[in-house]
Amino acid sequence: MRTASRSILLPIFFFVFCFTAYCNEQRRIYIVYLGEHKGLKSPQEILKGHHSLLFSVKNSEEEASGAILYSYKHSINGFAALLTEEEATKLSQMEEVVSAFPSEGRSSPHTTRSWKFITQEEGSKGSEKNLIGSKAKCGKNVIVGMLDSGIWPESQSFSDRGIRHFPKRWKGICQEGDAFNSSHCNNKIIGARYYVKSYEYYYGPLNKTYAYRSPRDNDGHGTHTASTVAGRAVRNVSALGGFAWGTATGGAPLARLAIYKVCWPIPGPNPNIENTCFDADMLAAFDDAIADGVHVISMSIGTTGEPPEYSKDSMAIGALHAAKRDIVVVCSAGNDGPGPATVTNLAPWMITVGASSVDRAFDSLVLLGNGVTIKGQTVTPYVLNSSHFYPLVYARDAVHPGIPSNISGQCLPNSLDGDKVRGKVVLCLRGSGLRVAKGLEVKRAGGAAIILGNAVASGNEIPVDAHVLPGTAVSSDDAIAILKYIDATRRPSAKVGSARTVLGVTPAPVMAAFSSRGPNRVEPSILKPDITAPGLNILAAWSESSSPTKLEDDHRSVKYDLYSGTSMSCPHVSAVAALLKSLHPDWSSAAIRSAMMTTATVENARGEALTDTSGRVAGPMDYGSGHIRPAHASDPGLVYDASYEDYLLFACSSIGAQMDPSFRCPETPPSPSDLNYPSIAVSHLNGSVTVRRTVTNVGRGPAKYRVTATEPTGVSVHILPQKLRFKRSGQRRRFSVTLKVRGRRDTPSGDYVAGSYTWSDGTHVVRSPIVVSLA
């Protein structure tokens, strides 16, 4: 009887389960984008219109009302709602709908030295207060919106000492929540909000054991980026162990901060190791930030995998609406380098930032038993007894049976055999898994110390870590040398010395291996990244609820931490944008982007060509226009300006999308290459092509500019006219650039070659890179 009953119930249960799973699988959050709002409407009228549109594909008004998560009601017209694929398709086919696309989760984690290094590298002397910072009043009253993981408001970096009153244009709020109330906002942090609806639909209710349902930062990433942009000067700070000691400051220390928490931990082991940021939540934050009155939006967030086209990209859509209001949007390029075509955040109306090094290292010597000394880097506060050598073992030779050979040397969790590593220095290789987790595995197995060896792709680049045991990290060449020593020695041994902070390291800057590279996968006619800035081993404020490694088993707490990524380079450029906004309040967002790009340098501090971590000369696909120079950007001479309508025309020709329903695409829109951008990119050139540009004189008065060009290999560059005369500031002049394939070709088809052209009046140098791939 029991058996019969079970045989009946099992199919019923299976049917119910599968039906529920099928229904849940079909319903997901879609963003339905409608462009700009038409006319003045109240939030209630806008919501009613969105409900009406939803009702056209739903069975009832109640179902339509219950399906909506966000109604974008300020500058962005659209909504996020639970839809089936069929419902989303029906909506996307309606005339008033620009696009309908799923709300995906994006990744985030894409200083005492970086700002000083930037000013020194510019060739400036003395305190940065004598440079652009003082001219721009340190960004006073400029509002920077941070879309990130929140903020740790108690940090000294966010003190409002000496800052009075809110800026008149500010219209935002201080949203309360877990461990965060209105008193945590001040004249520095003037507003804070959080957005979690799309995240919670996907993952379920937020787990408050490892996250705050409020603007408070449990991760550290948002606090780090916010203080890099606008942190106050705080003396005598350092990372754990006293490394990088000095005065920490942001680039625009008197700018105001508006916090928009959109990134949340991914449930599972070590949930705060990686955050995710959902499109629907981010677009809601964009909509609020624009209405709140920010001047700059900083987003150290990116996509993984194939990038969406602009009309289905929440960050591109939000940035387009911001650009219409001359809000500068700065984004990270991504951490998927050094492979080609890995760069993310590809719209021309946002600034995309790569990452490079500063002139600081944290040297730690490794002495091998054969007397060879190798220089590593680390910021772990733990030190081995230096009076004797320790046995040295390669992780591959000390793993449990059954560990696959292709990952056996990487010290992945629970891979090491304690009997084989106890009391030894263990050589682990980078690759799969987290760097800090490799150290934790060595400690779990009883190892005395870790030597972390770079993969070949990472070359000499060493992001330092506060490991949970003694240890250091070495370059790929040095890792190979240690492996050879182990293989050739019966009883290999090593000492790992303590670390020290070293300044004045050369060459610097160097392009980081992790920094994502071009070309642009959505529109090859736009060069990305745009520019590079410091992003390797940057010290900034940190959340005191997060350990320096973010590992669950690491219970250490720090107020400042060293962190690496284009997430760190992005806020450097955001700070410069804030300074330029203060100095030139009438400049458009495109003019500010142009000023930074055309004054960037392609040389390191020694006056030599910028290189990557392998020593290879870098190029525009690595760094865009070059390394940022704030003081030069404050007086660029000429700028390449662009309007909202220019961007809409670009979208018409680039992706065939009408991104604003009120703006009809012409039958023959201008070529994407003709967008007035401060760089030129041409793909699959066959014969010749002519692109057109317009420059605006932003100097003090009349000027005369002459052009010179460095031609890409196998391509001639002809510019007309070769002289531009300006009678007054604000005057515009047009010119054309013709690129032509030379008769004899040495470059394989599809490969990119690089050159540049430069306008100069004897004082200003306005440089633009050229990249061309041949058909």
Short mmCIF file of N, CA and C in Angstrom, two decimals, residues 384-486:
data_model
loop_
_atom_site.label_atom_id
_atom_site.label_comp_id
_atom_site.label_asym_id
_atom_site.label_seq_id
_atom_site.Cartn_x
_atom_site.Cartn_y
_atom_site.Cartn_z
N LEU A 384 59.03 35.28 8.57
CA LEU A 384 59.70 34.04 8.94
C LEU A 384 60.93 34.34 9.79
N ASN A 385 61.31 33.38 10.60
CA ASN A 385 62.58 33.47 11.32
C ASN A 385 63.71 33.44 10.29
N SER A 386 64.47 34.51 10.22
CA SER A 386 65.48 34.64 9.16
C SER A 386 66.81 34.00 9.51
N SER A 387 66.89 33.34 10.66
CA SER A 387 68.17 32.77 11.07
C SER A 387 68.49 31.45 10.36
N HIS A 388 67.54 30.83 9.73
CA HIS A 388 67.82 29.56 9.06
C HIS A 388 66.95 29.39 7.82
N PHE A 389 67.37 28.47 6.95
CA PHE A 389 66.63 28.15 5.74
C PHE A 389 65.50 27.17 6.07
N TYR A 390 64.46 27.23 5.23
CA TYR A 390 63.33 26.31 5.36
C TYR A 390 63.29 25.42 4.13
N PRO A 391 62.84 24.19 4.29
CA PRO A 391 62.66 23.33 3.10
C PRO A 391 61.70 24.00 2.11
N LEU A 392 62.00 23.85 0.83
CA LEU A 392 61.22 24.47 -0.23
C LEU A 392 60.60 23.39 -1.09
N VAL A 393 59.28 23.50 -1.36
CA VAL A 393 58.59 22.50 -2.15
C VAL A 393 57.66 23.20 -3.15
N TYR A 394 57.56 22.60 -4.33
CA TYR A 394 56.61 23.07 -5.33
C TYR A 394 55.26 22.39 -5.06
N ALA A 395 54.19 23.17 -5.08
CA ALA A 395 52.87 22.64 -4.73
C ALA A 395 52.50 21.40 -5.52
N ARG A 396 52.91 21.33 -6.77
CA ARG A 396 52.58 20.16 -7.60
C ARG A 396 53.09 18.86 -6.98
N ASP A 397 54.21 18.96 -6.25
CA ASP A 397 54.82 17.78 -5.64
C ASP A 397 54.29 17.50 -4.24
N ALA A 398 53.27 18.27 -3.82
CA ALA A 398 52.79 18.12 -2.44
C ALA A 398 51.28 18.09 -2.35
N VAL A 399 50.63 17.64 -3.42
CA VAL A 399 49.16 17.61 -3.42
C VAL A 399 48.66 16.21 -3.09
N HIS A 400 47.38 16.16 -2.71
CA HIS A 400 46.73 14.87 -2.49
C HIS A 400 46.61 14.12 -3.82
N PRO A 401 46.57 12.80 -3.78
CA PRO A 401 46.35 12.03 -5.01
C PRO A 401 45.01 12.41 -5.66
N GLY A 402 45.00 12.42 -6.97
CA GLY A 402 43.77 12.70 -7.70
C GLY A 402 43.58 14.14 -8.12
N ILE A 403 44.45 15.05 -7.65
CA ILE A 403 44.34 16.45 -8.09
C ILE A 403 44.81 16.53 -9.54
N PRO A 404 44.00 17.09 -10.46
CA PRO A 404 44.38 17.16 -11.88
C PRO A 404 45.73 17.86 -12.06
N SER A 405 46.54 17.34 -12.95
CA SER A 405 47.90 17.85 -13.11
C SER A 405 47.94 19.29 -13.60
N ASN A 406 46.91 19.71 -14.36
CA ASN A 406 46.94 21.07 -14.90
C ASN A 406 46.70 22.14 -13.85
N ILE A 407 46.23 21.76 -12.66
CA ILE A 407 46.01 22.74 -11.59
C ILE A 407 46.75 22.35 -10.32
N SER A 408 47.57 21.33 -10.39
CA SER A 408 48.19 20.80 -9.17
C SER A 408 49.20 21.75 -8.55
N GLY A 409 49.70 22.70 -9.32
CA GLY A 409 50.69 23.63 -8.76
C GLY A 409 50.10 24.91 -8.24
N GLN A 410 48.75 25.00 -8.15
CA GLN A 410 48.11 26.28 -7.89
C GLN A 410 47.53 26.43 -6.48
N CYS A 411 47.78 25.48 -5.61
CA CYS A 411 47.38 25.60 -4.20
C CYS A 411 45.89 25.93 -4.05
N LEU A 412 45.05 25.20 -4.75
CA LEU A 412 43.62 25.41 -4.63
C LEU A 412 43.12 24.82 -3.31
N PRO A 413 41.95 25.24 -2.83
CA PRO A 413 41.47 24.79 -1.52
C PRO A 413 41.48 23.27 -1.36
N ASN A 414 42.03 22.83 -0.23
CA ASN A 414 42.06 21.41 0.16
C ASN A 414 42.86 20.53 -0.79
N SER A 415 43.77 21.12 -1.52
CA SER A 415 44.57 20.34 -2.47
C SER A 415 45.89 19.86 -1.88
N LEU A 416 46.43 20.56 -0.87
CA LEU A 416 47.78 20.24 -0.37
C LEU A 416 47.73 19.16 0.71
N ASP A 417 48.74 18.32 0.69
CA ASP A 417 48.90 17.25 1.68
C ASP A 417 49.76 17.79 2.82
N GLY A 418 49.17 17.88 4.02
CA GLY A 418 49.88 18.45 5.16
C GLY A 418 51.18 17.74 5.47
N ASP A 419 51.25 16.44 5.27
CA ASP A 419 52.48 15.70 5.55
C ASP A 419 53.62 16.11 4.63
N LYS A 420 53.26 16.66 3.46
CA LYS A 420 54.29 17.02 2.48
C LYS A 420 54.68 18.50 2.53
N VAL A 421 53.88 19.35 3.20
CA VAL A 421 54.18 20.79 3.21
C VAL A 421 54.44 21.34 4.61
N ARG A 422 54.16 20.57 5.62
CA ARG A 422 54.27 21.10 6.98
C ARG A 422 55.69 21.62 7.25
N GLY A 423 55.73 22.91 7.69
CA GLY A 423 57.01 23.53 8.03
C GLY A 423 57.84 23.96 6.84
N LYS A 424 57.26 23.92 5.64
CA LYS A 424 58.03 24.23 4.43
C LYS A 424 57.54 25.54 3.78
N VAL A 425 58.42 26.10 2.96
CA VAL A 425 58.03 27.20 2.07
C VAL A 425 57.47 26.56 0.80
N VAL A 426 56.27 26.98 0.41
CA VAL A 426 55.57 26.34 -0.72
C VAL A 426 55.49 27.32 -1.89
N LEU A 427 55.96 26.88 -3.05
CA LEU A 427 55.83 27.65 -4.28
C LEU A 427 54.48 27.32 -4.92
N CYS A 428 53.62 28.31 -5.02
CA CYS A 428 52.31 28.17 -5.67
C CYS A 428 52.29 29.07 -6.90
N LEU A 429 51.59 28.65 -7.92
CA LEU A 429 51.48 29.43 -9.15
C LEU A 429 50.10 30.08 -9.25
N ARG A 430 50.09 31.29 -9.81
CA ARG A 430 48.82 31.95 -10.08
C ARG A 430 48.11 31.23 -11.23
N GLY A 431 46.83 31.45 -11.34
CA GLY A 431 46.01 30.83 -12.38
C GLY A 431 44.59 30.77 -11.90
N SER A 432 44.10 29.58 -11.60
CA SER A 432 42.76 29.44 -11.04
C SER A 432 42.79 29.81 -9.56
N GLY A 433 41.65 30.31 -9.07
CA GLY A 433 41.54 30.61 -7.64
C GLY A 433 42.09 31.97 -7.27
N LEU A 434 41.82 32.36 -6.04
CA LEU A 434 42.22 33.66 -5.52
C LEU A 434 43.64 33.61 -4.99
N ARG A 435 44.38 34.69 -5.18
CA ARG A 435 45.76 34.74 -4.68
C ARG A 435 45.80 34.54 -3.17
N VAL A 436 44.93 35.28 -2.45
CA VAL A 436 44.96 35.20 -0.99
C VAL A 436 44.48 33.84 -0.50
N ALA A 437 43.61 33.18 -1.27
CA ALA A 437 43.13 31.86 -0.88
C ALA A 437 44.23 30.82 -0.99
N LYS A 438 45.18 31.03 -1.88
CA LYS A 438 46.31 30.12 -2.01
C LYS A 438 47.15 30.17 -0.73
N GLY A 439 47.34 31.39 -0.20
CA GLY A 439 48.06 31.51 1.06
C GLY A 439 47.31 30.83 2.21
N LEU A 440 45.99 30.97 2.19
CA LEU A 440 45.18 30.33 3.23
C LEU A 440 45.30 28.81 3.15
N GLU A 441 45.39 28.26 1.94
CA GLU A 441 45.54 26.82 1.77
C GLU A 441 46.89 26.34 2.30
N VAL A 442 47.95 27.11 2.02
CA VAL A 442 49.26 26.75 2.54
C VAL A 442 49.24 26.76 4.07
N LYS A 443 48.61 27.75 4.64
CA LYS A 443 48.51 27.81 6.11
C LYS A 443 47.70 26.64 6.65
N ARG A 444 46.59 26.31 5.99
CA ARG A 444 45.75 25.19 6.45
C ARG A 444 46.53 23.89 6.49
N ALA A 445 47.41 23.71 5.49
CA ALA A 445 48.16 22.47 5.40
C ALA A 445 49.42 22.48 6.27
N GLY A 446 49.66 23.59 6.98
CA GLY A 446 50.79 23.66 7.89
C GLY A 446 52.06 24.20 7.29
N GLY A 447 51.99 24.79 6.09
CA GLY A 447 53.17 25.37 5.49
C GLY A 447 53.69 26.57 6.28
N ALA A 448 54.99 26.83 6.15
CA ALA A 448 55.60 27.94 6.87
C ALA A 448 55.44 29.26 6.15
N ALA A 449 55.42 29.23 4.80
CA ALA A 449 55.33 30.46 4.01
C ALA A 449 54.93 30.11 2.59
N ILE A 450 54.50 31.10 1.86
CA ILE A 450 54.13 30.93 0.45
C ILE A 450 55.00 31.82 -0.42
N ILE A 451 55.42 31.29 -1.55
CA ILE A 451 55.97 32.10 -2.64
C ILE A 451 54.98 31.96 -3.78
N LEU A 452 54.37 33.07 -4.18
CA LEU A 452 53.34 33.05 -5.22
C LEU A 452 53.98 33.48 -6.54
N GLY A 453 53.98 32.57 -7.51
CA GLY A 453 54.63 32.85 -8.79
C GLY A 453 53.64 33.29 -9.84
N ASN A 454 54.00 34.34 -10.57
CA ASN A 454 53.15 34.86 -11.64
C ASN A 454 53.04 33.87 -12.80
N ALA A 455 51.90 33.90 -13.46
CA ALA A 455 51.77 33.26 -14.77
C ALA A 455 52.50 34.12 -15.80
N VAL A 456 52.83 33.51 -16.94
CA VAL A 456 53.58 34.23 -17.96
C VAL A 456 52.84 35.49 -18.40
N ALA A 457 51.51 35.42 -18.52
CA ALA A 457 50.72 36.57 -18.98
C ALA A 457 50.86 37.77 -18.05
N SER A 458 51.12 37.54 -16.77
CA SER A 458 51.22 38.63 -15.80
C SER A 458 52.62 39.24 -15.75
N GLY A 459 53.60 38.56 -16.33
CA GLY A 459 54.95 39.12 -16.43
C GLY A 459 55.50 39.57 -15.09
N ASN A 460 55.93 40.83 -15.05
CA ASN A 460 56.55 41.39 -13.85
C ASN A 460 55.55 42.10 -12.93
N GLU A 461 54.29 42.11 -13.31
CA GLU A 461 53.28 42.83 -12.52
C GLU A 461 52.94 42.03 -11.26
N ILE A 462 53.04 42.69 -10.10
CA ILE A 462 52.76 41.98 -8.85
C ILE A 462 51.76 42.77 -8.01
N PRO A 463 50.48 42.37 -8.04
CA PRO A 463 49.53 42.93 -7.07
C PRO A 463 49.84 42.34 -5.69
N VAL A 464 50.08 43.19 -4.72
CA VAL A 464 50.51 42.68 -3.41
C VAL A 464 49.30 42.31 -2.56
N ASP A 465 49.52 41.36 -1.64
CA ASP A 465 48.45 40.85 -0.80
C ASP A 465 48.90 40.77 0.65
N ALA A 466 47.94 41.02 1.55
CA ALA A 466 48.19 40.86 2.99
C ALA A 466 47.87 39.42 3.36
N HIS A 467 48.75 38.50 2.98
CA HIS A 467 48.52 37.08 3.23
C HIS A 467 48.36 36.79 4.72
N VAL A 468 47.79 35.63 5.00
CA VAL A 468 47.53 35.24 6.39
C VAL A 468 48.71 34.48 6.98
N LEU A 469 49.83 34.47 6.27
CA LEU A 469 51.06 33.83 6.76
C LEU A 469 52.23 34.53 6.08
N PRO A 470 53.47 34.26 6.49
CA PRO A 470 54.61 34.87 5.78
C PRO A 470 54.61 34.46 4.31
N GLY A 471 55.13 35.34 3.47
CA GLY A 471 55.17 35.00 2.05
C GLY A 471 55.48 36.19 1.19
N THR A 472 55.65 35.93 -0.09
CA THR A 472 55.91 36.98 -1.05
C THR A 472 55.45 36.50 -2.43
N ALA A 473 55.44 37.42 -3.40
CA ALA A 473 55.05 37.10 -4.77
C ALA A 473 56.20 37.48 -5.70
N VAL A 474 56.40 36.68 -6.76
CA VAL A 474 57.52 36.92 -7.68
C VAL A 474 57.02 36.94 -9.11
N SER A 475 57.84 37.50 -10.01
CA SER A 475 57.50 37.59 -11.43
C SER A 475 57.49 36.21 -12.07
N SER A 476 56.99 36.13 -13.29
CA SER A 476 56.93 34.84 -13.99
C SER A 476 58.32 34.30 -14.26
N ASP A 477 59.26 35.17 -14.65
CA ASP A 477 60.63 34.71 -14.90
C ASP A 477 61.27 34.17 -13.62
N ASP A 478 61.04 34.86 -12.50
CA ASP A 478 61.62 34.40 -11.23
C ASP A 478 60.95 33.12 -10.75
N ALA A 479 59.65 32.97 -11.02
CA ALA A 479 58.98 31.72 -10.65
C ALA A 479 59.58 30.55 -11.42
N ILE A 480 59.87 30.77 -12.70
CA ILE A 480 60.49 29.71 -13.50
C ILE A 480 61.88 29.37 -12.95
N ALA A 481 62.62 30.42 -12.55
CA ALA A 481 63.96 30.19 -11.99
C ALA A 481 63.88 29.36 -10.70
N ILE A 482 62.90 29.64 -9.85
CA ILE A 482 62.73 28.87 -8.61
C ILE A 482 62.35 27.43 -8.92
N LEU A 483 61.48 27.23 -9.92
CA LEU A 483 61.09 25.87 -10.32
C LEU A 483 62.31 25.08 -10.80
N LYS A 484 63.15 25.72 -11.60
CA LYS A 484 64.34 25.04 -12.10
C LYS A 484 65.26 24.66 -10.94
N TYR A 485 65.38 25.55 -9.96
CA TYR A 485 66.20 25.25 -8.80
C TYR A 485 65.64 24.06 -8.03
N ILE A 486 64.33 24.03 -7.82
CA ILE A 486 63.70 22.91 -7.11
C ILE A 486 63.93 21.60 -7.85
#
